[in-house]
Coordinates of C-alpha atoms in Angstrom, one line a residue:
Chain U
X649 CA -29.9 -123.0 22.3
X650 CA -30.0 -119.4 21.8
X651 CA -27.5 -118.6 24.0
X652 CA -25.1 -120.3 21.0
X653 CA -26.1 -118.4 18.5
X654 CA -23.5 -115.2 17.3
X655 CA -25.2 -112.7 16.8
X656 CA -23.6 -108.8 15.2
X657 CA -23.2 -106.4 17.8
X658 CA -24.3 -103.6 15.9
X659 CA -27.4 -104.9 14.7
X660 CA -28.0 -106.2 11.0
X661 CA -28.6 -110.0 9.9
X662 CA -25.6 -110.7 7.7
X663 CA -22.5 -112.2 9.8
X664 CA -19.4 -111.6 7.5
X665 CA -16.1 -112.8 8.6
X666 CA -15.1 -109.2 9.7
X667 CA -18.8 -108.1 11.1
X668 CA -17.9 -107.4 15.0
X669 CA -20.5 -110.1 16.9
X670 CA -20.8 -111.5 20.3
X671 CA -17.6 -113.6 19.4
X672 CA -15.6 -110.3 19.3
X673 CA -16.9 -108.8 22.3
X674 CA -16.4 -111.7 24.3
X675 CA -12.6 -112.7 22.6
X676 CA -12.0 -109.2 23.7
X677 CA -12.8 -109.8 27.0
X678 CA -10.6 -112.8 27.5
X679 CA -8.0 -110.8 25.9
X680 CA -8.3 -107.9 27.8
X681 CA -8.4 -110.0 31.2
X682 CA -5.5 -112.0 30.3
X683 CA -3.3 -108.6 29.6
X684 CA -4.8 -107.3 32.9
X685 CA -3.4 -110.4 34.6
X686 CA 0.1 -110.6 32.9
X687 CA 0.9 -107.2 31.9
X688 CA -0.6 -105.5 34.4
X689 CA -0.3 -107.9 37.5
X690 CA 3.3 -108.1 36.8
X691 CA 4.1 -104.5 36.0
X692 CA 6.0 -104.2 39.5
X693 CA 8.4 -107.0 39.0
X694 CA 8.5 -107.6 42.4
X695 CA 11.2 -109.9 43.6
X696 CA 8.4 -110.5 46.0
X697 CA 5.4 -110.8 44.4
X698 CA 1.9 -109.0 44.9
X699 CA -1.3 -111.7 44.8
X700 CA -1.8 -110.9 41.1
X701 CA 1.4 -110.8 40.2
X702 CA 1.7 -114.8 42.2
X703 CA -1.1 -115.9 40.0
X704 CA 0.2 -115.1 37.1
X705 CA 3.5 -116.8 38.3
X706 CA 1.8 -119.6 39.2
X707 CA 0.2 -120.6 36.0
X708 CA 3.8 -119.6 34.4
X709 CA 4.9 -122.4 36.4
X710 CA 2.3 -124.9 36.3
X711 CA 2.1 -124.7 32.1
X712 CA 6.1 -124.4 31.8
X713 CA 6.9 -127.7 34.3
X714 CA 4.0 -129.8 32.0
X715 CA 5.6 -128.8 28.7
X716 CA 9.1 -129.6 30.5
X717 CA 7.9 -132.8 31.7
X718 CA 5.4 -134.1 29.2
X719 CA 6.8 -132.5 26.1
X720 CA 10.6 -132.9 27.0
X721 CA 13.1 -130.1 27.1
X722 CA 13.5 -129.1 24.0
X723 CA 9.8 -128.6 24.2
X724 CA 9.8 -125.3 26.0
X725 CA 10.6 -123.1 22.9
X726 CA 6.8 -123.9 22.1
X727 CA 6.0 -122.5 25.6
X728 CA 4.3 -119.2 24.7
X729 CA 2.2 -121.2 21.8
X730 CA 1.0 -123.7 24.4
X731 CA 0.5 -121.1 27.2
X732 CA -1.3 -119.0 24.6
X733 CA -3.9 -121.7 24.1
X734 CA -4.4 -122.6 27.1
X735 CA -5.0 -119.0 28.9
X736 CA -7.4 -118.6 26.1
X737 CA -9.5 -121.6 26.7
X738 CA -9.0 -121.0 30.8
X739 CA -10.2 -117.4 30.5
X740 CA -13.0 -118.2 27.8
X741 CA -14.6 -121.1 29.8
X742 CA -14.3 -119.3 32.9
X743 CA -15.6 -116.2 31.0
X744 CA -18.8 -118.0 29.4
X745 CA -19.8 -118.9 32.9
X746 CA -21.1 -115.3 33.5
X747 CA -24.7 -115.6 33.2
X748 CA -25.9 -114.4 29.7
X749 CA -22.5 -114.0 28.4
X750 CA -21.7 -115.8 25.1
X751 CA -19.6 -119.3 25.7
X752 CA -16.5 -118.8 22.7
X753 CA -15.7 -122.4 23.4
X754 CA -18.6 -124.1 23.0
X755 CA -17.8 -123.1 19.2
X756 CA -16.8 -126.0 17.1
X757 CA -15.2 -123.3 14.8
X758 CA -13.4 -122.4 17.7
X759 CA -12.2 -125.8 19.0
X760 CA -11.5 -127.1 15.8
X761 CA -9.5 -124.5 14.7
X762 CA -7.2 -124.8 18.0
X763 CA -7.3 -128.6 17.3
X764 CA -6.2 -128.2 13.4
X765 CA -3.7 -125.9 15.1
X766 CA -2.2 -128.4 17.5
X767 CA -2.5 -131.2 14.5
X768 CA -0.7 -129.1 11.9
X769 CA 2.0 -128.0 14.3
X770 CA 2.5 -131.3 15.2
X771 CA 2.6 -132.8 11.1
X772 CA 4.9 -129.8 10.3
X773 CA 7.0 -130.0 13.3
X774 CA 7.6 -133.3 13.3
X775 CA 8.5 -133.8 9.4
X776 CA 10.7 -131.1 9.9
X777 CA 12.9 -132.4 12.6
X778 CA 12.7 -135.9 11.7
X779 CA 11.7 -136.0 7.7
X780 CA 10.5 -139.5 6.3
X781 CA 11.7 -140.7 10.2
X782 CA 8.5 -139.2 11.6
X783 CA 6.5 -141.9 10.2
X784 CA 8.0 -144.7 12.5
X785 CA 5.4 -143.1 15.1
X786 CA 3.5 -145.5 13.1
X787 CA 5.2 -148.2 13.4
X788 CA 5.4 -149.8 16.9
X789 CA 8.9 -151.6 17.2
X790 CA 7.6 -152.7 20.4
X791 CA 5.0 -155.3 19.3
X792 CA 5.2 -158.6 17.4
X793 CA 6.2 -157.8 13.6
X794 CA 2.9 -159.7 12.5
X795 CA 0.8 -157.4 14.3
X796 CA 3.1 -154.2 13.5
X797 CA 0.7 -153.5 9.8
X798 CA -2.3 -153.7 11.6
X799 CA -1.6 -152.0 14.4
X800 CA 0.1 -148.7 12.1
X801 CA -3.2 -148.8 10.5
X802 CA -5.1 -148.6 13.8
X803 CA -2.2 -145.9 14.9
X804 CA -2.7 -144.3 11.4
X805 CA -6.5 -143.5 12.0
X806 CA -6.1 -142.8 15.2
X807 CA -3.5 -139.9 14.8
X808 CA -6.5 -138.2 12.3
X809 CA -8.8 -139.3 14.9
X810 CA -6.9 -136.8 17.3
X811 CA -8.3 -133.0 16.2
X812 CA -11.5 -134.4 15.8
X813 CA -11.5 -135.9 19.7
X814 CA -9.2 -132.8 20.4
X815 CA -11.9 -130.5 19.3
X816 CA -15.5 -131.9 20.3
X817 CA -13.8 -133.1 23.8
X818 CA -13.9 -129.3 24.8
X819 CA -16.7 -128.0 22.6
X820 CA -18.9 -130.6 24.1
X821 CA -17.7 -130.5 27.1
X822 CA -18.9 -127.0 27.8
X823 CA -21.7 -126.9 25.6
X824 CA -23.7 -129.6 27.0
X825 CA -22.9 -128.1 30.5
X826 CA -23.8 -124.9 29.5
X827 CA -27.2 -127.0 28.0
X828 CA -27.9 -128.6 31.2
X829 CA -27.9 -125.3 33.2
X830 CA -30.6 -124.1 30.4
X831 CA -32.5 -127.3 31.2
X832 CA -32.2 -126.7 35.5
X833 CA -33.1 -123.1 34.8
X834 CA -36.2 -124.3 32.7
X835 CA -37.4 -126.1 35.2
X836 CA -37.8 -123.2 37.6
X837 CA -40.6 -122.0 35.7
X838 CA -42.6 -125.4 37.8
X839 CA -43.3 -123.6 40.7
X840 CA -43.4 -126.6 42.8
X841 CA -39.9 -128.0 41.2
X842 CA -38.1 -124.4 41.6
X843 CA -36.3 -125.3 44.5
X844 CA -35.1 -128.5 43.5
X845 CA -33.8 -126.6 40.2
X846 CA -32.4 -123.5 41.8
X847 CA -30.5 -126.1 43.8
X848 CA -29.8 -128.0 40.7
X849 CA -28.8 -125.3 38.6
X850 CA -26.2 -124.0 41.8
X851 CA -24.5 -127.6 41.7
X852 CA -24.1 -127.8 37.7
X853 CA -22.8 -124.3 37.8
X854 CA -20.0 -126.0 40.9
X855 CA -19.4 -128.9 38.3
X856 CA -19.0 -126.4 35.7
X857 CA -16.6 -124.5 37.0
X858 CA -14.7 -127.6 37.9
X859 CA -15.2 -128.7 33.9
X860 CA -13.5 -125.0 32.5
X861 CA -10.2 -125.6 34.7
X862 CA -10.1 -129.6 33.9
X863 CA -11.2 -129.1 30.1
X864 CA -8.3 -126.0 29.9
X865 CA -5.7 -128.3 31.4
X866 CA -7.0 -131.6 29.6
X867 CA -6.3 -129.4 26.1
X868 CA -3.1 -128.2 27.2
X869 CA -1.8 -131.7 28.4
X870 CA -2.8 -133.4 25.1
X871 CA -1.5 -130.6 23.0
X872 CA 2.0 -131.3 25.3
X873 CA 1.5 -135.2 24.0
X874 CA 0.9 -135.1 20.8
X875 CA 4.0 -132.5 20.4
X876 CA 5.8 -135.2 22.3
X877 CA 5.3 -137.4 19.8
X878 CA 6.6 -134.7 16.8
X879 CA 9.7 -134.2 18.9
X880 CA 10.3 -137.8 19.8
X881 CA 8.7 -140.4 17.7
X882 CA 10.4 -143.4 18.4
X883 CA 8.6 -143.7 22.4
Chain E
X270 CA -30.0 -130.3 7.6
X271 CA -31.7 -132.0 4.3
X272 CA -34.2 -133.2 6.7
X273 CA -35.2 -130.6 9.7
X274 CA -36.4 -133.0 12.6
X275 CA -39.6 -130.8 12.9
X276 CA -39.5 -129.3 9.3
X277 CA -39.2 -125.8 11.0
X278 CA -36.7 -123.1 10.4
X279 CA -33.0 -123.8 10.5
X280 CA -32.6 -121.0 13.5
X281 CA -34.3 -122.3 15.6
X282 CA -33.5 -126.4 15.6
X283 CA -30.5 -126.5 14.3
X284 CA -27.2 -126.6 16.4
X285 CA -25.8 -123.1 15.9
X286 CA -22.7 -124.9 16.2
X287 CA -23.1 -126.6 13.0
X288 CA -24.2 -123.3 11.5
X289 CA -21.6 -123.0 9.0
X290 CA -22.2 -119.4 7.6
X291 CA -21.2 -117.8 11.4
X292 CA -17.5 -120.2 11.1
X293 CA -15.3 -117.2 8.8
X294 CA -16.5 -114.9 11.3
X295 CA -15.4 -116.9 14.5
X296 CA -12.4 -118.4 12.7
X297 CA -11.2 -114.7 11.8
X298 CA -11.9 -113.4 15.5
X299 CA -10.3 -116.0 17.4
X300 CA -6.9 -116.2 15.1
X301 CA -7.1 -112.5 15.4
X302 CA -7.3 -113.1 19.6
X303 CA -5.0 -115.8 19.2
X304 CA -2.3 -113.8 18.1
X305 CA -3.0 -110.6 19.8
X306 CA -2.6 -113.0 23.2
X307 CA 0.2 -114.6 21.6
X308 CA 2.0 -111.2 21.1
X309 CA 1.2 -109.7 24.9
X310 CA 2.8 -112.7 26.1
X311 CA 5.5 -113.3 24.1
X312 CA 6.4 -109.8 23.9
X313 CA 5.7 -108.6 27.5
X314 CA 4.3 -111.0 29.8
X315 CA 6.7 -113.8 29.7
X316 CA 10.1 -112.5 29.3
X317 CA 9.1 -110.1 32.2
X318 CA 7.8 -113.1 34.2
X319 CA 11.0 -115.1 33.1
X320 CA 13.5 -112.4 34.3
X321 CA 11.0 -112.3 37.9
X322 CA 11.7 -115.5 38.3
X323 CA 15.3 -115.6 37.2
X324 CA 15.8 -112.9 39.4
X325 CA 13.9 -114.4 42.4
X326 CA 15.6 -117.3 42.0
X327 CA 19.3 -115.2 41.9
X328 CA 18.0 -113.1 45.0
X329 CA 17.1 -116.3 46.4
X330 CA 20.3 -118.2 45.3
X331 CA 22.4 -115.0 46.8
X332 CA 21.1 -115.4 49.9
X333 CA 21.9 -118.4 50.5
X334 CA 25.5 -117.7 49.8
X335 CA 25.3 -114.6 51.7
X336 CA 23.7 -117.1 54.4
X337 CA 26.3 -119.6 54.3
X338 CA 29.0 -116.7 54.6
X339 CA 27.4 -115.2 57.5
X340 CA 27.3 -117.9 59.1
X341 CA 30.7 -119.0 58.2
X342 CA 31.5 -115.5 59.5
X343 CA 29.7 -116.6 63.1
X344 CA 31.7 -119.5 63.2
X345 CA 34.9 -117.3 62.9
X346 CA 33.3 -115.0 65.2
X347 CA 33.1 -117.4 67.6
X348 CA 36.3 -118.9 67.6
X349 CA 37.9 -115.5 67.7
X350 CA 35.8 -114.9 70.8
X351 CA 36.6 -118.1 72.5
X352 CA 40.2 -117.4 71.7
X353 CA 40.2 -114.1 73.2
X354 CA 38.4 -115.6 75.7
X355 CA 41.4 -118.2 76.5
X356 CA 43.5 -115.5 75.9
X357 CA 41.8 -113.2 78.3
X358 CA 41.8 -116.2 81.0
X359 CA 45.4 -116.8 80.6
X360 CA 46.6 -113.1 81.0
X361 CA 44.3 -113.4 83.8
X362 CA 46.0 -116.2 85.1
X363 CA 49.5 -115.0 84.3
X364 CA 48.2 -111.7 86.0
X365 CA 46.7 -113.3 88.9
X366 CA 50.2 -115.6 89.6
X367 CA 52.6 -112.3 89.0
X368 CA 50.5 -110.5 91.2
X369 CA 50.9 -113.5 93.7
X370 CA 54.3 -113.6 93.0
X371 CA 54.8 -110.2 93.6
X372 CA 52.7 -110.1 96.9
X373 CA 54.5 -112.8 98.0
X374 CA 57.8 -110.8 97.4
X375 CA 57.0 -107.9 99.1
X376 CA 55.2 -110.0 101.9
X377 CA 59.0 -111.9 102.1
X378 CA 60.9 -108.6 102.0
X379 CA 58.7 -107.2 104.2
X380 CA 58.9 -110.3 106.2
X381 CA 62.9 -110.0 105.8
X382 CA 62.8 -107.0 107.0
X383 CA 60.6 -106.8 110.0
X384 CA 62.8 -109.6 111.0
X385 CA 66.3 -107.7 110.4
X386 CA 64.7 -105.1 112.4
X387 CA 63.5 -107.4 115.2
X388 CA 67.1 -109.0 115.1
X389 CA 68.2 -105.2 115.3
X390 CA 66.1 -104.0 118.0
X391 CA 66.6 -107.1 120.1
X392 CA 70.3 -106.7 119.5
X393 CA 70.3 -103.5 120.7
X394 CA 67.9 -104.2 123.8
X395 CA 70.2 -107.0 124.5
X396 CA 73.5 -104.4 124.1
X397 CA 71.4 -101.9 126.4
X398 CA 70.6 -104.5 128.8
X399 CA 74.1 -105.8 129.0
X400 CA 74.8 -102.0 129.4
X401 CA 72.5 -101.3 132.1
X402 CA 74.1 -104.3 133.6
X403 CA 77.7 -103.2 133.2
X404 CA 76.5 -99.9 134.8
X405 CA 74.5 -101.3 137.6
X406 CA 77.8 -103.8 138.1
X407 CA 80.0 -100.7 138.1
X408 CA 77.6 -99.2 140.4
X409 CA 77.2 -102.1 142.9
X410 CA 81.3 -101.7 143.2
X411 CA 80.7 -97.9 143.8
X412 CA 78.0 -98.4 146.0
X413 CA 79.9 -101.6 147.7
X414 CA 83.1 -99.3 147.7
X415 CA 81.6 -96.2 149.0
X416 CA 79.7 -98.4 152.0
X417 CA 82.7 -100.2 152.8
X418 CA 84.3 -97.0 153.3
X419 CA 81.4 -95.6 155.1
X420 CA 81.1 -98.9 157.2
X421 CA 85.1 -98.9 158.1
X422 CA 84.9 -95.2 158.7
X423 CA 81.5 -95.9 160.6
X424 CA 83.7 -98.9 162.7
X425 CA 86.5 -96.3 163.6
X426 CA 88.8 -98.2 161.4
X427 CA 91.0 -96.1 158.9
X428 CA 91.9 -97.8 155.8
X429 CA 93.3 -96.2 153.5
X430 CA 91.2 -96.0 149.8
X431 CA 93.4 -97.8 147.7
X432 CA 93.2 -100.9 150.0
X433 CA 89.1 -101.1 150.7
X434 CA 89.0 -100.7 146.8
X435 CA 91.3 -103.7 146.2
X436 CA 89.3 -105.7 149.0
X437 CA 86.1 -104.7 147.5
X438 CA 87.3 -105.2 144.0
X439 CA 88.4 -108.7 145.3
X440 CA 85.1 -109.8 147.2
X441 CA 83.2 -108.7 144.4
X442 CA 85.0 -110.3 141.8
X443 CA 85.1 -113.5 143.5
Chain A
X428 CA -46.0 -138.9 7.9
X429 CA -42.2 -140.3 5.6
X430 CA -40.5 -137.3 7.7
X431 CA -41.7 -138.4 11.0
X432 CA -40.7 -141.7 10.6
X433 CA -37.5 -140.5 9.4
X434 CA -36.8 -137.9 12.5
X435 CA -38.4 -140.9 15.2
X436 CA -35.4 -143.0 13.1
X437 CA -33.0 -140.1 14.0
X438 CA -33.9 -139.7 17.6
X439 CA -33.6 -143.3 18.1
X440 CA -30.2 -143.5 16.7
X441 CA -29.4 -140.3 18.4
X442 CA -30.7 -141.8 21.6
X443 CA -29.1 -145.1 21.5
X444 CA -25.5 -143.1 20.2
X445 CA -25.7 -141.4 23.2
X446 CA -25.6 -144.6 25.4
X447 CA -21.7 -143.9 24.1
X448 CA -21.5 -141.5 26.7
X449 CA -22.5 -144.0 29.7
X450 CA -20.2 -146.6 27.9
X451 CA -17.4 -143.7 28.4
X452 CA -18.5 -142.9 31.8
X453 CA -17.7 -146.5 33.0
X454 CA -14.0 -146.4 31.2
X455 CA -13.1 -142.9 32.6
X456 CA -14.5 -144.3 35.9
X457 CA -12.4 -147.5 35.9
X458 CA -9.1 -145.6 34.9
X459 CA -9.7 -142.8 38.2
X460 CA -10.6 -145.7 40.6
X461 CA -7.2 -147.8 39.4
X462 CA -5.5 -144.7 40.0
X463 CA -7.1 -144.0 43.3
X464 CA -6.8 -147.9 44.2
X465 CA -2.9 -147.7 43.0
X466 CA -2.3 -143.9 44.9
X467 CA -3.7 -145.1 48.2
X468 CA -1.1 -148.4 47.8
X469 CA 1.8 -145.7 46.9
X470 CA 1.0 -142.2 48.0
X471 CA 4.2 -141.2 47.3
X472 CA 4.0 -142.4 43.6
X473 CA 0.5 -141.0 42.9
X474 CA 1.9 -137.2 42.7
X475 CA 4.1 -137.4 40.2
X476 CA 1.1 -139.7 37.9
X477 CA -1.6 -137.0 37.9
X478 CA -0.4 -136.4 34.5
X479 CA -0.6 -139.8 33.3
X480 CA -3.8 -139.9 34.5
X481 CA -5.9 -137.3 32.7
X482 CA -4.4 -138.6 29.5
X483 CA -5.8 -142.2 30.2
X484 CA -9.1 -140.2 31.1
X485 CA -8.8 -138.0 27.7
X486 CA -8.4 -141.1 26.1
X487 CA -11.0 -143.1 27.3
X488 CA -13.1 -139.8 27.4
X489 CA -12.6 -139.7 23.5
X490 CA -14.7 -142.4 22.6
X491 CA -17.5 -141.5 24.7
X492 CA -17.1 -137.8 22.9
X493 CA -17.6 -139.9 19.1
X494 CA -20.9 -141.5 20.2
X495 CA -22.0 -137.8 21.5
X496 CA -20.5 -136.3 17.8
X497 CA -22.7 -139.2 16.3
X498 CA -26.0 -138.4 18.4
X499 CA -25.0 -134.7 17.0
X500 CA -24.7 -135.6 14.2
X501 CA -27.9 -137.5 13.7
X502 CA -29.7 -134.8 15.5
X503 CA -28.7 -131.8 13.7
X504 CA -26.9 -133.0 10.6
X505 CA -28.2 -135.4 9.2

């Protein structure tokens, strides 16, 4: 579990909230490959593009049609938030799969702060553009009016429900992969089992990198739902 | 962690995921990434990816048009060509029957007037003929005139001129 | 000798929380095999569900992620 722990970069014990650690370094990296891909992969604005300069169209494209199609239209002003949230998450999963660098993700500060992100943005936004009218997202018109108290108590929890599944889908996602390719790699130390393991470990590191792109997109999708739901509460 | 499963030292069982004294350091570091990423995109990345795009999509849209007017511009091409190409075949034509008309013209003067000159030159062979046959007519009296005389002067008869030319004139005539 | 029976008590729950996850396993499984099962009946259809899909798998995925918070939970927290 010690590849979890932060730890300063500059030696010391004491972590204050400004001390540069492991976090930093490894924010910095995402950050600094993201730029690389979109500021500097797209510095020729070529009508026809170069292969970086494709990628980064591509995931332009892929993010902008979900918020168009699962959000709605009026969706898209959100666009650089989402797309913000979800190159981080992309680039920090794919990141932590460098062996011995530090997984941000597999932080529940991290998570939960994106999730508390996507939650209030979602409470503000929609009590802004619909007031008191937001609440009918409790309040399913569809089903029998008996059933309609019970079921906006069930819809009630489950909103609050959302960070928290929001939050430990992705932290636990990639923290008990990142645990299992611990476990494979402690194996190796059985001479007679270090095949098996080395084989292991290559096949959870394949499933791994399978879990960062799904986990990324899975984030990005629900954070396009829920703000489906601020914009257009009535289903 | 009121009760550590082993009793040990917090570092090393706990879940440093639950270890709430490194959360204001990450918090502060990932809104500070958040928003630096936030600002590179919404600042550079995206508009300039938006106006690729856009522009791609103009470029693409343009060509299109450009396409549909080139080939609008074949089409007129092409009926301009077969035009001038009826055109061209009906000069031809026109060409082709004035020139036959023409021949045909000069083949019928021609014709016209290698027969007027036939007609001529027989007329004039005929004229000569009936000349020559005038002359040898005339002659044949001479001849028939200047034997009779021979032949009466030959027999010991004396006529006189006058009369062996009335009698040949006569017998020859007759 | 009170602690040990009180951690066995937390790896117990911890372990039988984490039967969750299998309980989650079989849900995400049944929602990707209907949506196979309805793709191969309407390929055509099955494109423009991929969406759909990962959210029935998010949600079904959600539980299982309680009962691993609760084995977390029990391991570490409590």
């Amino acid at each position: 579990m010690d590849q979890f722990v932060p730890a300063p970069l500059f030696g010391g014990d004491v972590i204050h909230w400004w001390t540069p650690t492991n976090v930093t370094l490894w924010m910095a990296i995402a950050v600094l490959s993201i730029a690389a891909l979109f500021v500097l992969g797209t510095r020729g604005r070529a009508v026809v593009p170069t292969r970086t300069q494709s990628v980064a169209e591509l995931m332009y494209g892929f993010i902008y049609k979900m918020v168009e199609d699962v959000a709605g239209k009026d969706a898209v002003k959100f666009f650089p938030y989402i797309f913000t949230l979800f190159l981080f998450i992309l680039f920090a999963n794919f990141l932590a799969l460098i062996p011995m660098s530090f997984s941000t993700t597999s932080h529940l500060a991290v998570t939960g702060v994106m999730a508390l992100a996507v939650f209030l943005t979602v409470i503000i936004v929609g009590f802004v553009k619909h007031g008191v009218g937001f609440l009918k997202l409790f309040w399913l018109t569809s089903a029998p009016p008996v059933m309609r108290p019970v079921l906006a108590v069930l819809e009630f929890i489950l909103f609050f429900a959302r960070p928290v599944s929001h939050s430990v889908r992705l932290f636990g996602a990639i923290m008990a992969g990142h645990a299992v390719v611990k476990v494979f790699a402690g194996f190796a130390q059985i001479t007679a089992a270090a095949p098996l393991a080395i084989v292991g470990v290559t096949a959870i590191y394949g499933l791994e990198m399978l879990v960062a792109g799904i986990q990324a997109y899975v984030f990005t999708i629900l954070t396009c739902v829920y703000l489906k739901d601020a914009l257009h509460p009535h289903h | 962690m009121a009760t550590e499963p082993t009793g040990g030292e917090e570092a090393a069982t706990g879940l440093p995921q639950l270890d709430f004294s490194t959360f204001p350091n990450q918090i502060f570091w990932l809104l500070v990434t958040l928003v630096v990423i936030y600002l590179i995109l919404d600042r550079i990345a995206l508009p300039r990816i938006a106006s690729v795009l856009a522009e791609r999509q103009g470029t693409i849209t343009n060509d299109i048009a450009a396409a549909e007017e080139l080939k609008m511009k074949a089409a007129e091409a092409e009926k301009a060509y077969e035009k001038a190409l009826a055109d061209a075949r009906a000069e031809a034509q026109e060409i082709a029957a004035k020139a036959r008309a023409e021949i045909q013209e000069d083949l019928d003067a021609a014709i016209a007037k290698a027969d007027a000159e036939i007609a001529a030159r027989s007329a004039e062979s005929e004229k000569k003929i009936a000349e020559i046959r005038e002359g040898a007519d005339a002659a044949v009296v001479e001849v028939a005139k200047d034997t009779a005389a021979a032949l009466v002067a030959a027999l010991g008869g004396t006529g006189s001129a006058a009369a062996i030319e009335s009698a040949v004139e006569r017998k020859t005539k007759g | 000798m009170e602690g040990d029976i009180a951690a066995m008590g937390q790896f117990i729950g911890a372990g039988l929380a984490a039967i969750g996850s299998g309980a989650a396993a079989i849900g995400v499984g049944h929602v990707a095999g209907n949506f196979l099962a309805g793709a191969l009946r309407n390929p055509s259809a099955a494109g423009g569900q991929t969406a759909t899909l990962f959210i029935g798998i998010a949600f079904a995925e959600a539980l299982g992620i309680f009962a691993f918070l609760v084995a977390l939970l029990l391991m570490f927290a409590v």
